[in-house]
PDB file of C-alpha atoms in Angstrom:
ATOM      1  CA  MET L  12       0.000   0.000   0.000  1.00 43.00           C
ATOM      2  CA  THR L  13       2.898   2.382   0.755  1.00 43.00           C
ATOM      3  CA  GLU L  14       4.299   1.863  -2.743  1.00 43.00           C
ATOM      4  CA  SER L  15       0.859   2.485  -4.222  1.00 45.00           C
ATOM      5  CA  LEU L  16       0.389   5.705  -2.284  1.00 45.00           C
ATOM      6  CA  GLU L  17       3.763   6.925  -3.462  1.00 47.00           C
ATOM      7  CA  ALA L  18       2.692   6.201  -7.039  1.00 50.00           C
ATOM      8  CA  LEU L  19      -0.377   8.401  -6.561  1.00 51.00           C
ATOM      9  CA  ARG L  20       1.595  11.193  -4.938  1.00 50.00           C
ATOM     10  CA  GLY L  21       4.137  11.073  -7.722  1.00 52.00           C
ATOM     11  CA  TYR L  22       1.389  11.293 -10.312  1.00 50.00           C
ATOM     12  CA  VAL L  23      -0.275  14.253  -8.600  1.00 51.00           C
ATOM     13  CA  HIS L  24       3.090  16.000  -8.513  1.00 47.00           C
ATOM     14  CA  PHE L  25       3.644  15.147 -12.196  1.00 48.00           C
ATOM     15  CA  LEU L  26       0.275  16.594 -13.208  1.00 48.00           C
ATOM     16  CA  HIS L  27       0.856  19.752 -11.179  1.00 47.00           C
ATOM     17  CA  GLU L  28       4.474  20.453 -12.078  1.00 48.00           C
ATOM     18  CA  ARG L  29       4.825  19.030 -15.583  1.00 47.00           C
ATOM     19  CA  GLU L  30       1.329  19.168 -17.065  1.00 49.00           C
ATOM     20  CA  GLY L  31      -0.043  22.377 -15.559  1.00 52.00           C
ATOM     21  CA  VAL L  32      -3.131  20.617 -14.206  1.00 51.00           C
ATOM     22  CA  ARG L  33      -4.544  22.507 -11.242  1.00 50.00           C
ATOM     23  CA  GLU L  34      -7.612  20.453 -10.425  1.00 52.00           C
ATOM     24  CA  VAL L  35      -8.766  16.913 -11.180  1.00 54.00           C
ATOM     25  CA  SER L  36     -12.102  15.357 -10.318  1.00 52.00           C
ATOM     26  CA  LEU L  37     -12.780  11.636 -10.019  1.00 51.00           C
ATOM     27  CA  SER L  38     -15.638   9.808 -11.653  1.00 49.00           C
ATOM     28  CA  ARG L  39     -18.094   7.921  -9.459  1.00 50.00           C
ATOM     29  CA  THR L  40     -16.540   4.587 -10.520  1.00 46.00           C
ATOM     30  CA  ALA L  41     -13.084   5.760  -9.523  1.00 48.00           C
ATOM     31  CA  GLN L  42     -14.361   7.149  -6.214  1.00 54.00           C
ATOM     32  CA  GLN L  43     -15.996   3.817  -5.398  1.00 52.00           C
ATOM     33  CA  GLY L  44     -12.760   1.989  -6.156  1.00 49.00           C
ATOM     34  CA  LEU L  45     -10.766   4.407  -4.020  1.00 51.00           C
ATOM     35  CA  ALA L  46     -13.253   4.114  -1.179  1.00 53.00           C
ATOM     36  CA  LYS L  47     -12.739   0.339  -1.084  1.00 52.00           C
ATOM     37  CA  LEU L  48      -9.007   0.811  -0.956  1.00 49.00           C
ATOM     38  CA  ALA L  49      -9.413   3.444   1.745  1.00 48.00           C
ATOM     39  CA  GLY L  50     -10.652   0.798   4.161  1.00 51.00           C
ATOM     40  CA  SER L  51      -7.511  -1.258   3.671  1.00 48.00           C
ATOM     41  CA  ALA L  52      -5.278   1.768   4.081  1.00 46.00           C
ATOM     42  CA  THR L  53      -7.111   2.930   7.202  1.00 45.00           C
ATOM     43  CA  GLU L  54      -6.862  -0.501   8.803  1.00 48.00           C
ATOM     44  CA  GLY L  55      -3.172  -0.632   7.943  1.00 47.00           C
ATOM     45  CA  SER L  56      -2.570   2.804   9.429  1.00 44.00           C
ATOM     46  CA  ARG L  57      -4.170   1.708  12.719  1.00 46.00           C
ATOM     47  CA  ARG L  58      -1.713  -1.160  12.944  1.00 44.00           C
ATOM     48  CA  ALA L  59       1.358   0.769  11.840  1.00 43.00           C
ATOM     49  CA  PRO L  60       0.964   4.575  11.852  1.00 40.00           C
ATOM     50  CA  ARG L  61       3.530   6.549   9.904  1.00 39.00           C
ATOM     51  CA  ASP L  62       6.204   8.420  11.814  1.00 38.00           C
ATOM     52  CA  GLY L  63       5.027  11.822  10.656  1.00 37.00           C
ATOM     53  CA  ALA L  64       1.451  11.185  11.756  1.00 36.00           C
ATOM     54  CA  ALA L  65       2.480   9.740  15.094  1.00 36.00           C
ATOM     55  CA  SER L  66       4.907  12.501  15.992  1.00 36.00           C
ATOM     56  CA  GLY L  67       2.976  15.449  14.649  1.00 39.00           C
ATOM     57  CA  GLY L  68       5.480  15.826  11.815  1.00 40.00           C
ATOM     58  CA  PRO L  69       4.811  17.406   8.418  1.00 38.00           C
ATOM     59  CA  ASP L  70       1.550  16.526   6.685  1.00 39.00           C
ATOM     60  CA  ASN L  71       2.474  14.372   3.690  1.00 38.00           C
ATOM     61  CA  SER L  72      -1.090  13.405   2.846  1.00 35.00           C
ATOM     62  CA  LEU L  73      -2.450  14.197  -0.581  1.00 33.00           C
ATOM     63  CA  SER L  74      -4.608  16.982   0.775  1.00 35.00           C
ATOM     64  CA  GLY L  75      -1.615  18.443   2.610  1.00 36.00           C
ATOM     65  CA  ARG L  76       0.480  18.398  -0.537  1.00 34.00           C
ATOM     66  CA  ALA L  77      -2.355  19.968  -2.493  1.00 34.00           C
ATOM     67  CA  GLU L  78      -2.636  22.794   0.023  1.00 33.00           C
ATOM     68  CA  ARG L  79       1.082  23.461  -0.146  1.00 31.00           C
ATOM     69  CA  ALA L  80       0.824  23.477  -3.951  1.00 34.00           C
ATOM     70  CA  GLY L  81      -1.371  26.551  -3.817  1.00 36.00           C
ATOM     71  CA  GLY L  82      -4.141  26.166  -1.271  1.00 35.00           C
ATOM     72  CA  ARG L  83      -6.414  24.396  -3.746  1.00 31.00           C
ATOM     73  CA  PRO L  84      -6.929  20.631  -3.969  1.00 33.00           C
ATOM     74  CA  VAL L  85      -5.183  19.069  -6.934  1.00 31.00           C
ATOM     75  CA  VAL L  86      -7.247  15.874  -6.796  1.00 31.00           C
ATOM     76  CA  GLY L  87     -10.897  15.632  -5.867  1.00 30.00           C
ATOM     77  CA  ALA L  88     -11.551  13.487  -2.761  1.00 29.00           C
ATOM     78  CA  ALA L  89      -7.802  13.516  -2.189  1.00 30.00           C
ATOM     79  CA  SER L  90      -8.156  12.492   1.440  1.00 28.00           C
ATOM     80  CA  ILE L  91      -9.107   8.989   0.316  1.00 29.00           C
ATOM     81  CA  PRO L  92      -5.920   6.871   0.193  1.00 32.00           C
ATOM     82  CA  ALA L  93      -5.510   5.060  -3.105  1.00 32.00           C
ATOM     83  CA  PRO L  94      -2.809   3.271  -5.053  1.00 35.00           C
ATOM     84  CA  THR L  95      -3.275   5.189  -8.287  1.00 35.00           C
ATOM     85  CA  VAL L  96      -5.499   7.589 -10.209  1.00 36.00           C
ATOM     86  CA  ALA L  97      -6.423   7.126 -13.854  1.00 35.00           C
ATOM     87  CA  ARG L  98      -6.686   9.783 -16.523  1.00 34.00           C
ATOM     88  CA  SER L  99      -9.642   7.802 -17.861  1.00 34.00           C
ATOM     89  CA  ALA L 100     -11.518   8.552 -14.640  1.00 35.00           C
ATOM     90  CA  MET L 101     -10.630  12.246 -14.513  1.00 33.00           C
ATOM     91  CA  THR L 102     -11.621  15.576 -15.954  1.00 30.00           C
ATOM     92  CA  ALA L 103      -8.751  18.060 -15.864  1.00 31.00           C
ATOM     93  CA  THR L 104      -9.096  21.829 -16.158  1.00 29.00           C
ATOM     94  CA  THR L 105      -5.944  22.105 -18.276  1.00 29.00           C
ATOM     95  CA  THR L 106      -5.069  20.098 -21.378  1.00 31.00           C
ATOM     96  CA  PRO L 107      -1.731  18.339 -20.765  1.00 35.00           C
ATOM     97  CA  THR L 108       1.111  19.245 -23.117  1.00 33.00           C
ATOM     98  CA  GLY L 109       4.683  18.080 -23.500  1.00 37.00           C
ATOM     99  CA  ALA L 110       6.265  14.698 -23.018  1.00 39.00           C
ATOM    100  CA  GLY L 111       6.281  12.958 -19.676  1.00 39.00           C
ATOM    101  CA  PRO L 112       9.053  10.928 -18.082  1.00 41.00           C
ATOM    102  CA  ALA L 113       9.568   7.290 -18.905  1.00 42.00           C
ATOM    103  CA  PRO L 114       8.331   4.776 -16.324  1.00 41.00           C
ATOM    104  CA  ALA L 115      10.806   3.116 -14.056  1.00 37.00           C
ATOM    105  CA  THR L 116      11.851  -0.360 -15.099  1.00 37.00           C
ATOM    106  CA  LEU L 117      10.281  -2.993 -12.864  1.00 37.00           C
ATOM    107  CA  VAL L 118      12.611  -5.765 -11.835  1.00 39.00           C
ATOM    108  CA  ASN L 119      11.191  -9.060 -10.572  1.00 45.00           C
ATOM    109  CA  GLU L 120       7.851  -7.483  -9.727  1.00 52.00           C
ATOM    110  CA  PRO L 121       5.815  -9.917  -7.612  1.00 56.00           C
ATOM    111  CA  PRO L 122       2.613 -11.258  -9.177  1.00 64.00           C
ATOM    112  CA  PHE L 123      -0.623  -9.458  -8.461  1.00 74.00           C
ATOM    113  CA  GLU L 124      -2.826 -10.777  -5.716  1.00 81.00           C
ATOM    114  CA  ILE L 125      -5.927 -12.002  -7.527  1.00 87.00           C
ATOM    115  CA  SER L 126      -9.090 -11.700  -5.468  1.00 88.00           C
ATOM    116  CA  GLY L 127     -12.564 -13.022  -6.229  1.00 92.00           C
ATOM    117  CA  SER L 128     -14.279 -16.386  -6.136  1.00 93.00           C
ATOM    118  CA  THR L 129     -15.011 -16.594  -9.873  1.00 97.00           C
ATOM    119  CA  LYS L 130     -13.057 -15.731 -13.009  1.00 97.00           C
ATOM    120  CA  VAL L 131     -15.496 -12.916 -13.751  1.00 97.00           C
ATOM    121  CA  GLU L 132     -14.880 -11.360 -10.334  1.00 97.00           C
ATOM    122  CA  GLN L 133     -11.132 -11.842 -10.613  1.00 97.00           C
ATOM    123  CA  LEU L 134     -10.952 -10.158 -14.006  1.00 97.00           C
ATOM    124  CA  ARG L 135     -13.205  -7.355 -12.821  1.00 97.00           C
ATOM    125  CA  HIS L 136     -10.946  -6.670  -9.857  1.00 96.00           C
ATOM    126  CA  LEU L 137      -7.883  -6.694 -12.105  1.00 96.00           C
ATOM    127  CA  ALA L 138      -9.640  -4.325 -14.504  1.00 96.00           C
ATOM    128  CA  GLU L 139     -10.477  -1.975 -11.642  1.00 96.00           C
ATOM    129  CA  ARG L 140      -6.869  -1.996 -10.547  1.00 95.00           C
ATOM    130  CA  ALA L 141      -5.675  -1.305 -14.082  1.00 96.00           C
ATOM    131  CA  SER L 142      -8.203   1.491 -14.538  1.00 95.00           C
ATOM    132  CA  ILE L 143      -6.532   3.586 -11.844  1.00 95.00           C
ATOM    133  CA  CYS L 144      -2.934   2.699 -12.716  1.00 95.00           C
ATOM    134  CA  VAL L 145      -0.473   5.553 -13.269  1.00 95.00           C
ATOM    135  CA  LYS L 146       2.831   3.678 -13.322  1.00 95.00           C
ATOM    136  CA  CYS L 147       3.459   5.290 -16.724  1.00 95.00           C
ATOM    137  CA  PRO L 148       2.487   8.897 -15.925  1.00 95.00           C
ATOM    138  CA  HIS L 149       2.967  10.112 -19.501  1.00 94.00           C
ATOM    139  CA  LEU L 150       0.499   7.501 -20.778  1.00 95.00           C
ATOM    140  CA  ALA L 151      -1.992   7.949 -17.940  1.00 94.00           C
ATOM    141  CA  ALA L 152      -2.059  11.710 -18.503  1.00 93.00           C
ATOM    142  CA  ARG L 153      -3.150  11.360 -22.113  1.00 92.00           C
ATOM    143  CA  ARG L 154      -5.304   8.251 -22.308  1.00 94.00           C
ATOM    144  CA  HIS L 155      -9.071   8.305 -22.597  1.00 95.00           C
ATOM    145  CA  THR L 156      -9.543   4.791 -21.241  1.00 96.00           C
ATOM    146  CA  VAL L 157      -7.578   1.825 -19.989  1.00 97.00           C
ATOM    147  CA  VAL L 158      -8.136  -0.937 -22.558  1.00 97.00           C
ATOM    148  CA  PHE L 159      -8.068  -3.996 -20.315  1.00 97.00           C
ATOM    149  CA  GLY L 160      -9.406  -6.879 -22.405  1.00 98.00           C
ATOM    150  CA  VAL L 161     -12.587  -8.453 -23.691  1.00 98.00           C
ATOM    151  CA  GLY L 162     -14.021 -11.903 -24.199  1.00 98.00           C
ATOM    152  CA  ASP L 163     -14.864 -15.159 -22.456  1.00 98.00           C
ATOM    153  CA  PRO L 164     -13.169 -15.665 -19.062  1.00 98.00           C
ATOM    154  CA  ASP L 165     -13.233 -19.404 -19.819  1.00 98.00           C
ATOM    155  CA  ALA L 166     -11.826 -19.020 -23.338  1.00 98.00           C
ATOM    156  CA  LYS L 167      -9.637 -21.804 -24.704  1.00 98.00           C
ATOM    157  CA  LEU L 168      -7.986 -19.350 -27.088  1.00 98.00           C
ATOM    158  CA  MET L 169      -6.435 -15.978 -26.253  1.00 98.00           C
ATOM    159  CA  PHE L 170      -5.162 -13.362 -28.718  1.00 98.00           C
ATOM    160  CA  VAL L 171      -2.490 -10.927 -27.551  1.00 98.00           C
ATOM    161  CA  GLY L 172      -1.662  -7.668 -29.330  1.00 98.00           C
ATOM    162  CA  GLU L 173       0.803  -4.925 -28.490  1.00 97.00           C
ATOM    163  CA  ALA L 174      -1.159  -1.844 -27.369  1.00 97.00           C
ATOM    164  CA  PRO L 175      -4.373   0.096 -28.033  1.00 96.00           C
ATOM    165  CA  GLY L 176      -4.580   2.445 -30.984  1.00 94.00           C
ATOM    166  CA  GLU L 177      -6.673   5.578 -31.309  1.00 92.00           C
ATOM    167  CA  GLU L 178     -10.004   3.800 -31.807  1.00 94.00           C
ATOM    168  CA  GLU L 179      -9.330   1.372 -28.966  1.00 96.00           C
ATOM    169  CA  ASP L 180      -8.406   4.236 -26.656  1.00 95.00           C
ATOM    170  CA  LEU L 181     -11.676   5.993 -27.450  1.00 94.00           C
ATOM    171  CA  GLN L 182     -13.905   2.906 -27.189  1.00 95.00           C
ATOM    172  CA  GLY L 183     -12.145   1.071 -24.366  1.00 95.00           C
ATOM    173  CA  GLU L 184     -12.020  -2.258 -26.212  1.00 97.00           C
ATOM    174  CA  PRO L 185      -9.036  -3.928 -27.910  1.00 97.00           C
ATOM    175  CA  PHE L 186      -8.945  -4.438 -31.677  1.00 97.00           C
ATOM    176  CA  VAL L 187     -11.919  -2.368 -32.824  1.00 96.00           C
ATOM    177  CA  GLY L 188     -10.221  -0.343 -35.575  1.00 93.00           C
ATOM    178  CA  ARG L 189      -9.504  -1.578 -39.100  1.00 95.00           C
ATOM    179  CA  ALA L 190      -7.004  -4.168 -37.854  1.00 96.00           C
ATOM    180  CA  GLY L 191      -9.509  -5.275 -35.245  1.00 97.00           C
ATOM    181  CA  GLN L 192     -12.227  -5.712 -37.824  1.00 97.00           C
ATOM    182  CA  LEU L 193      -9.885  -7.964 -39.778  1.00 97.00           C
ATOM    183  CA  LEU L 194      -9.074  -9.931 -36.625  1.00 98.00           C
ATOM    184  CA  THR L 195     -12.802 -10.439 -36.071  1.00 98.00           C
ATOM    185  CA  LYS L 196     -13.087 -11.890 -39.603  1.00 98.00           C
ATOM    186  CA  MET L 197     -10.156 -14.213 -38.884  1.00 98.00           C
ATOM    187  CA  ILE L 198     -11.821 -15.422 -35.694  1.00 98.00           C
ATOM    188  CA  LEU L 199     -15.123 -15.991 -37.524  1.00 98.00           C
ATOM    189  CA  ALA L 200     -13.290 -17.952 -40.233  1.00 98.00           C
ATOM    190  CA  MET L 201     -12.037 -20.266 -37.488  1.00 98.00           C
ATOM    191  CA  GLY L 202     -15.653 -20.976 -36.560  1.00 98.00           C
ATOM    192  CA  LEU L 203     -15.528 -18.838 -33.423  1.00 98.00           C
ATOM    193  CA  THR L 204     -16.777 -15.426 -32.340  1.00 98.00           C
ATOM    194  CA  ARG L 205     -15.090 -12.624 -30.401  1.00 97.00           C
ATOM    195  CA  GLU L 206     -17.295 -13.581 -27.453  1.00 97.00           C
ATOM    196  CA  GLN L 207     -15.798 -17.090 -27.415  1.00 98.00           C
ATOM    197  CA  VAL L 208     -12.152 -16.022 -27.267  1.00 98.00           C
ATOM    198  CA  TYR L 209     -10.291 -13.521 -25.119  1.00 98.00           C
ATOM    199  CA  ILE L 210      -8.446 -10.515 -26.571  1.00 98.00           C
ATOM    200  CA  ALA L 211      -5.932  -8.365 -24.696  1.00 98.00           C
ATOM    201  CA  ASN L 212      -2.774  -6.322 -25.209  1.00 98.00           C
ATOM    202  CA  ILE L 213       0.677  -6.189 -23.645  1.00 98.00           C
ATOM    203  CA  VAL L 214       0.157  -2.500 -22.786  1.00 98.00           C
ATOM    204  CA  LYS L 215      -3.247  -1.314 -21.593  1.00 98.00           C
ATOM    205  CA  CYS L 216      -2.869   2.393 -22.439  1.00 97.00           C
ATOM    206  CA  ARG L 217      -2.381   3.902 -25.869  1.00 96.00           C
ATOM    207  CA  PRO L 218       1.280   4.894 -26.313  1.00 95.00           C
ATOM    208  CA  ASP L 219       1.378   8.679 -26.475  1.00 90.00           C
ATOM    209  CA  MET L 220       2.417  10.529 -29.600  1.00 85.00           C
ATOM    210  CA  PRO L 221       4.400  13.774 -29.921  1.00 82.00           C
ATOM    211  CA  ALA L 222       2.289  16.926 -30.092  1.00 79.00           C
ATOM    212  CA  GLY L 223       0.779  17.323 -33.542  1.00 77.00           C
ATOM    213  CA  ALA L 224       1.688  13.781 -34.639  1.00 81.00           C
ATOM    214  CA  SER L 225      -0.901  11.279 -35.832  1.00 80.00           C
ATOM    215  CA  GLY L 226      -0.995   7.493 -35.935  1.00 82.00           C
ATOM    216  CA  ASN L 227       0.271   5.040 -33.367  1.00 88.00           C
ATOM    217  CA  ARG L 228       3.681   4.073 -32.085  1.00 92.00           C
ATOM    218  CA  LYS L 229       5.208   0.892 -30.753  1.00 93.00           C
ATOM    219  CA  PRO L 230       5.324   0.733 -26.948  1.00 96.00           C
ATOM    220  CA  THR L 231       8.787   0.942 -25.444  1.00 96.00           C
ATOM    221  CA  LYS L 232      10.406  -1.922 -23.575  1.00 96.00           C
ATOM    222  CA  GLN L 233       9.943  -0.030 -20.307  1.00 96.00           C
ATOM    223  CA  GLU L 234       6.243   0.471 -21.010  1.00 97.00           C
ATOM    224  CA  MET L 235       5.812  -3.222 -21.819  1.00 97.00           C
ATOM    225  CA  ASP L 236       7.789  -4.344 -18.758  1.00 96.00           C
ATOM    226  CA  THR L 237       5.713  -2.040 -16.572  1.00 96.00           C
ATOM    227  CA  CYS L 238       2.330  -3.172 -17.883  1.00 97.00           C
ATOM    228  CA  VAL L 239       2.796  -6.856 -18.695  1.00 97.00           C
ATOM    229  CA  PRO L 240       2.053  -8.009 -15.097  1.00 96.00           C
ATOM    230  CA  TYR L 241      -1.603  -7.169 -15.792  1.00 97.00           C
ATOM    231  CA  LEU L 242      -1.550  -9.466 -18.815  1.00 97.00           C
ATOM    232  CA  ARG L 243       0.184 -12.218 -16.840  1.00 96.00           C
ATOM    233  CA  ALA L 244      -2.560 -11.995 -14.250  1.00 97.00           C
ATOM    234  CA  GLN L 245      -5.230 -12.183 -16.970  1.00 98.00           C
ATOM    235  CA  ILE L 246      -3.587 -15.298 -18.381  1.00 97.00           C
ATOM    236  CA  ASP L 247      -3.363 -16.836 -14.911  1.00 97.00           C
ATOM    237  CA  VAL L 248      -7.099 -16.287 -14.430  1.00 97.00           C
ATOM    238  CA  ILE L 249      -8.276 -17.381 -17.882  1.00 98.00           C
ATOM    239  CA  LYS L 250      -5.856 -20.303 -18.278  1.00 98.00           C
ATOM    240  CA  PRO L 251      -6.206 -20.558 -22.075  1.00 98.00           C
ATOM    241  CA  THR L 252      -5.280 -23.792 -23.813  1.00 98.00           C
ATOM    242  CA  ALA L 253      -3.461 -21.866 -26.550  1.00 98.00           C
ATOM    243  CA  MET L 254      -2.445 -18.280 -27.299  1.00 98.00           C
ATOM    244  CA  VAL L 255      -1.776 -16.296 -30.469  1.00 98.00           C
ATOM    245  CA  ALA L 256       0.736 -13.432 -30.399  1.00 98.00           C
ATOM    246  CA  LEU L 257      -0.216 -10.878 -33.030  1.00 98.00           C
ATOM    247  CA  GLY L 258       2.975  -9.337 -34.344  1.00 97.00           C
ATOM    248  CA  ALA L 259       6.601  -9.012 -33.307  1.00 97.00           C
ATOM    249  CA  THR L 260       5.923  -6.532 -30.514  1.00 97.00           C
ATOM    250  CA  ALA L 261       3.463  -8.881 -28.817  1.00 98.00           C
ATOM    251  CA  VAL L 262       6.037 -11.689 -28.980  1.00 98.00           C
ATOM    252  CA  GLU L 263       8.713  -9.394 -27.557  1.00 97.00           C
ATOM    253  CA  GLY L 264       6.431  -8.282 -24.733  1.00 97.00           C
ATOM    254  CA  LEU L 265       5.778 -11.898 -23.760  1.00 97.00           C
ATOM    255  CA  LEU L 266       9.127 -13.585 -24.414  1.00 97.00           C
ATOM    256  CA  GLY L 267      11.675 -10.836 -24.988  1.00 95.00           C
ATOM    257  CA  PRO L 268      13.664 -10.282 -28.204  1.00 94.00           C
ATOM    258  CA  VAL L 269      13.672 -13.878 -29.453  1.00 95.00           C
ATOM    259  CA  GLY L 270      13.634 -13.215 -33.203  1.00 94.00           C
ATOM    260  CA  THR L 271      11.787 -11.662 -36.108  1.00 96.00           C
ATOM    261  CA  ILE L 272       8.138 -12.432 -36.643  1.00 97.00           C
ATOM    262  CA  GLY L 273       8.986 -13.842 -40.066  1.00 97.00           C
ATOM    263  CA  SER L 274      11.303 -16.407 -38.520  1.00 97.00           C
ATOM    264  CA  LEU L 275       9.045 -17.216 -35.566  1.00 97.00           C
ATOM    265  CA  ARG L 276       5.611 -17.511 -37.152  1.00 98.00           C
ATOM    266  CA  GLY L 277       4.227 -20.940 -37.941  1.00 97.00           C
ATOM    267  CA  LYS L 278       5.960 -22.678 -35.035  1.00 97.00           C
ATOM    268  CA  PHE L 279       4.597 -23.054 -31.531  1.00 98.00           C
ATOM    269  CA  LEU L 280       6.589 -21.406 -28.765  1.00 98.00           C
ATOM    270  CA  GLU L 281       5.692 -21.624 -25.098  1.00 97.00           C
ATOM    271  CA  TYR L 282       4.693 -18.920 -22.645  1.00 97.00           C
ATOM    272  CA  ARG L 283       4.751 -20.099 -19.030  1.00 95.00           C
ATOM    273  CA  GLY L 284       3.554 -23.543 -20.061  1.00 96.00           C
ATOM    274  CA  THR L 285       0.947 -22.407 -22.603  1.00 98.00           C
ATOM    275  CA  PRO L 286       1.460 -23.053 -26.342  1.00 98.00           C
ATOM    276  CA  LEU L 287       1.990 -19.717 -28.097  1.00 98.00           C
ATOM    277  CA  MET L 288       1.661 -19.236 -31.863  1.00 98.00           C
ATOM    278  CA  PRO L 289       3.319 -16.092 -33.239  1.00 98.00           C
ATOM    279  CA  THR L 290       1.806 -14.701 -36.417  1.00 98.00           C
ATOM    280  CA  TYR L 291       1.607 -11.451 -38.316  1.00 98.00           C
ATOM    281  CA  HIS L 292      -0.430  -8.596 -36.877  1.00 97.00           C
ATOM    282  CA  PRO L 293      -3.676  -7.933 -38.791  1.00 97.00           C
ATOM    283  CA  SER L 294      -2.335  -4.479 -39.678  1.00 96.00           C
ATOM    284  CA  TYR L 295       0.398  -6.247 -41.670  1.00 97.00           C
ATOM    285  CA  LEU L 296      -2.277  -7.897 -43.796  1.00 97.00           C
ATOM    286  CA  LEU L 297      -3.922  -4.527 -44.356  1.00 97.00           C
ATOM    287  CA  ARG L 298      -0.645  -3.349 -45.871  1.00 96.00           C
ATOM    288  CA  ASN L 299       0.086  -6.634 -47.670  1.00 95.00           C
ATOM    289  CA  GLN L 300      -3.168  -7.980 -49.030  1.00 93.00           C
ATOM    290  CA  SER L 301      -1.864 -10.730 -51.257  1.00 95.00           C
ATOM    291  CA  ASN L 302      -3.347 -14.197 -50.798  1.00 96.00           C
ATOM    292  CA  THR L 303       0.191 -15.465 -50.183  1.00 96.00           C
ATOM    293  CA  GLU L 304       0.533 -13.424 -46.985  1.00 97.00           C
ATOM    294  CA  LYS L 305      -3.033 -14.126 -45.919  1.00 97.00           C
ATOM    295  CA  ARG L 306      -2.366 -17.836 -46.367  1.00 98.00           C
ATOM    296  CA  LYS L 307       0.642 -17.658 -44.037  1.00 98.00           C
ATOM    297  CA  VAL L 308      -1.487 -16.262 -41.247  1.00 98.00           C
ATOM    298  CA  TRP L 309      -4.291 -18.711 -41.980  1.00 98.00           C
ATOM    299  CA  GLU L 310      -1.895 -21.661 -41.815  1.00 98.00           C
ATOM    300  CA  ASP L 311      -0.803 -20.431 -38.384  1.00 98.00           C
ATOM    301  CA  LEU L 312      -4.420 -20.316 -37.260  1.00 98.00           C
ATOM    302  CA  LEU L 313      -5.086 -23.774 -38.688  1.00 98.00           C
ATOM    303  CA  LYS L 314      -2.297 -25.119 -36.460  1.00 98.00           C
ATOM    304  CA  VAL L 315      -3.941 -23.413 -33.496  1.00 98.00           C
ATOM    305  CA  MET L 316      -7.273 -25.010 -34.395  1.00 98.00           C
ATOM    306  CA  GLU L 317      -5.568 -28.398 -34.533  1.00 98.00           C
ATOM    307  CA  LYS L 318      -3.955 -27.759 -31.146  1.00 98.00           C
ATOM    308  CA  LEU L 319      -7.397 -26.996 -29.743  1.00 98.00           C
ATOM    309  CA  GLU L 320      -8.809 -30.107 -31.459  1.00 98.00           C
ATOM    310  CA  MET L 321     -11.360 -28.010 -33.299  1.00 98.00           C
ATOM    311  CA  PRO L 322     -13.148 -29.482 -36.321  1.00 98.00           C
ATOM    312  CA  ILE L 323     -11.688 -28.198 -39.606  1.00 98.00           C
ATOM    313  CA  THR L 324     -13.612 -28.476 -42.865  1.00 98.00           C
ATOM    314  CA  ASP L 325     -12.080 -28.950 -46.306  1.00 97.00           C
ATOM    315  CA  LYS L 326     -13.294 -25.469 -47.148  1.00 97.00           C
ATOM    316  CA  GLN L 327     -11.397 -24.010 -44.216  1.00 97.00           C
ATOM    317  CA  ARG L 328      -8.240 -25.885 -45.155  1.00 97.00           C
ATOM    318  CA  GLY L 329      -8.461 -24.405 -48.633  1.00 96.00           C
ATOM    319  CA  PHE L 330      -8.759 -20.745 -47.697  1.00 96.00           C
ATOM    320  CA  PHE L 331      -6.396 -18.469 -49.683  1.00 95.00           C
ATOM    321  CA  LEU L 332      -4.912 -21.305 -51.731  1.00 93.00           C
ATOM    322  CA  ALA L 333      -4.265 -20.650 -55.401  1.00 81.00           C
ATOM    323  CA  LYS L 334      -7.008 -22.116 -57.589  1.00 72.00           C
TER     324      LYS L 334
END
């Protein structure tokens, strides 16, 4: 909890000093999440009060810091202890500008504690935790939503991408832009629906772009290292039988720099005991629409279907073959 509080304080300081934000209000959802965490923090403080509070030392609470910053609260309901605050749950009076600092590299971060008696509850709690995460302040300051994941908690098959793009950031769901629409067609061609699989990304926030720039960028190694524990926890909850890594960045986020996607695709790797099939990202097929390239991806998916012991028709086996 101490580490989480420091993350929040650091983010408030970042917004005030680097972004020019003077006041931030929390949505009702965020306030409810913070209120739950407040109980844990209050109970912990009864057992082990901080030195400053016990000795009448300087007020290092969020409200105290806000007052020293100019006599006006920087964060609404700041007296509620919380691990993090999300840009997606805020309305700021000033539009952030400029680049933020890179997140600190996390070394041997312990796995998340997963609470809840069902997979649905466990994923919901993880999503709530992710929704107020600010470990990458520059991403949290600019995102519209945290794009956690979507699909069946009991899915046998899980697709992993790299990070949300503009459309995903606006809608809060992974793979809903042009590449996502193509992924949906690929899933349907397998005889499945989006509701029967699970789709998530290595990074849950859209990587920020320089002022005035358009498009999307690849997440940095630090951003992936910082965010991938959320994905690990999702995988631990869902326990898919097989996974598909969409593109080189997704493979790197899961396994590190193990090779090019061209050399890796078509062969099963393993991620923490789960078979992992690397293949091209759907955006690659949007740029390279020949049947030859489509067939490569389809052959990868056929191998996944075989791994899952799914029925495969002759028609499916013949997709994108020269006639």
